Amino acid sequence: MALLALSVVSACPTTALAAPPLLEQWVLATDRPIPTDAALVTGERRTDDDGAVWVRVLVEDGSALPRRGWRTGPATLPPPLPPGYRDPSSGTAVLEQLVADAPRAGLALLGTSVQGRPIEGAWFGQPPQAGAPTARVLADHHGDEGSAWEVALDLAARVATDDGTNPALTAWLDDATLWVVPYVNPDGAVAGTRENANGVDLNRNYDLGWSATEFRSGESPFSEPETRAVRAFAELVHPMLGLSLHAGATNLGWPWNYTRDDPPDAVLFEALAADYADTCTWPGFWVTQGADWYLTRGDTNDWAYGRQGVLDLTLELSDPKSPPADQLDAIAEAHLTSLLRTLSVRPDASGRVVDARTGRALAATIEVDGSTPTLSDPTTGRFHRMIPPGVRSVRASAPGYAARTVALDAIEEIALEPASVGDPIDVQILARAGRLVLPDGVTAARLVHPGAPDVPLTVTNGGVALDPDPLVRGAWSVVAADGTTWRNAVLVVDGVVTLAASAIPFDAPPGTRLFGFAGEERAQIELAFTEQDGELMAIGDAAPALLAAGGAVLAVDDGTARLVEERLVVRGGACDTMPRHRGTWLVSVVLGSLAAARSRRRR
């Protein structure tokens, strides 16, 4: 129970077990509304070979609708993917070629699927390290929604082709970064299934609003490698705006999806959606708050908006989900202008957060009245956001620093003063369940990481039992009950490699990034590196500890720290304590499987 109480997913499991299981049915659509007291209408529709429309619903009693005169499946439905669609293998090859031909673009391996397929993303414009205003597009959360990844690939092609020839697009990318991830669920795309290879609906597997009672939501939030890859991606890339591409309807929706309450940024969302609809030429296109259409839990939009402040919307592109391939060009043309117009929206406010003493960048939380907090980039300190009407100031805060409110015209550089900082302590590395040691005299505290829920810590038997599995990989600060803070004192990692002759033995896939700590404030810095024959060599001062917050984070032991595999120490009874490390490097790898990354290495 201690591990469960301390983890991010601390909901009591007995509540979920008490709920009756939901069954999936397809119901023949008629002029009558489907009774909501008997079924949860998901909004997904398919058209059969005879032209009849079927609606997907979730029910507790499989006979309830037939008893009331409704015709239910199984229905003979056409295959979800007609001929002419690009599967993940051919689509990823297209993406890689677009990156190779584009004037300024790059590729990153974000993770791997259940069955080991790569999840790749491409960036266009300014490199991720620049801290420029960023937009991001995700497609294929559902593998039976083929028009979503096809439009994502068409978007990437338009950007790659027009950069340098289209003045408006080129000017946008002079100061911005666009990420496109066409295949979040490559296994589902291959099988033509909504869910991933574990039978989990990935768009019900994010942590904000997650519920075990949601149909096929997974054993826990981020239980799936695909959603963990998206979460890891969000640690390295902080978009101002995002779009999640889907199909099965023709609309644009915004948070919230798990509640009908208005989001704090309702005015901004409504304006973005209205502008999109004004320029979209698809007949009958409409806009809605997600929950006003139908309620869902564990949705991508809610997580990205609620945790990181991304203005994230869901774009439904076609009904049916995967129309005949000869209709795809028309769908793309109806949306590409609107897509580019929305993704290229300029921020109302841009600034940078730094340590007032050293000038080093800080990972900070940026708040404005009437809006959800956003995050600054941890290595550049830069942030970009849209501002609701009437706002004239922003508030910046970071663990271990006094928060500061400044006027909008003075945010170019926000310098924060250290406050309530504890005496320096050794960094503790957590790679599997163990016992965290709090600073002397601290009996209760919490772990804090920008963009993640706080984790309460209570000392029992001389330590804190902690399971790292549900935690975001990267650096967490320890904040005592009296506010005393030890910055970046706990590093949650996936494993360790040993430094040999100043080299890191690692065959890095596309998108690998190397980070470090600098100064007493343990500010995160990015290190350049060279790569040769499966080894990485850091360029510049590698400082006391290196940190990364990526898909897989590895501690790189330089010989002065105990290896993670040796971290269990018996003290008195059966008390295992994690070692406290000095002189340790960390390497960030934006992937889910090192073995899969090596097998796909491209030079």
C-alpha angles and dihedrals in degrees: 000000000000092000092048093048092052099045125092091247097060100149114134108258094212091074091059093046091054094058117094115245118258123232127213119233137169113222125198107243118236136165089274119088113245107252109254092204089067103034143024106231110217096191093236116132138183132189118222128217091272093053095254116143120230124196123209114230137172118226139176093210115044093201098049097091097042089052088058094050101267121138111228135186164269081135127183099247128178117256110279092236118047119198117285100051121125111242119215093268096053093035092053090049088054090050092050092050091049089054091048092052098040118098093232119013142114142195132230132187102225098183144300133269129242089272094044100260115148122253104208132183130194127209126205129194118010118023117254091250091064094074091224123159105287136205124187136198124200123188138175101039080143116046095209094060100086099165088065097064092037091057090044090055091046089051091052090049093051092050094045092049099042099044103108095014104054107064097206095048092043092051090051093052091046086074105020146055127226122196122196121190107180100179118041090154106034094161091056091047091055093047095039091234130138092225131058124256090280091057093250124140100231092202088063095047103079118106106238107090092353116164131187087215092064111103111269094344095150132248092289140345112297091009090141127076091228096058091042087056091054090048091050090048089055091057090061100033122046107190122197090208135019141183126201110202120217139153139215096089138027110246146097119237136184137195144324103061099157095051136027091227112119114256116240090250095049092130092054093045093049091049093050092047094047091050091049092050092048092060100034110100099196110120116252096008112163141177133227146159103262097241092049086064096042136322121255134170129214093027125167094233095052092049096046093045098039098044103033105015094243111161090233125178136179117233116201106200110183147007112240099043095231109023122186109297093243088068095055097085091055091050092050093047091050090056110029096082091049092045094053092043092053097041092050096055108137121234119252091214132027126176148139133244119212142166107267092221102044105020090229119146120262134206099236141170114240117206133183129177114272095014141092114256119261131201135241120227108266096221101039100026089222124142135182129190147156115248127220116237116280097022114133104169144036132213121220124195137170134177109277095016135096110252116243133202117206136175118261091248091057103051098098087104121007110193115202123201119223114252134182093359116170125225112281114278133184118269115252119213118213116194100152139003110312144126119287117213114221123209116277113287096013112122100165131028143133137239114238128197121166110251096018133088114266115255115220116224126201122179116236124170092355099309148045119259107222134176111204096193098096094038127102110254114248139052124342126188122222113229117188123215090260091054098258107148134205105195120225091347097147123052116197108204142168099226147319139261125190124244111234123189092340091305131110110223099224135125099218121213122213112296098029112155131188123212139180145185122252131194132346090303089060092226114189114247131180119234126207116225142185124226130210134157095351096312134108124215117194116225115221133003110345091197125198100307137007122214135194133177103199141120091288120016118196127193109224107210115213094194099265095085131066112253117251090241088061097045100110113099124181112225118180101312127008095311115143117198129189115237121248110236134217129187095016128155127208127202123199118217117184096217143088101226127034092199092052090047092054092048090054097043111142124193 
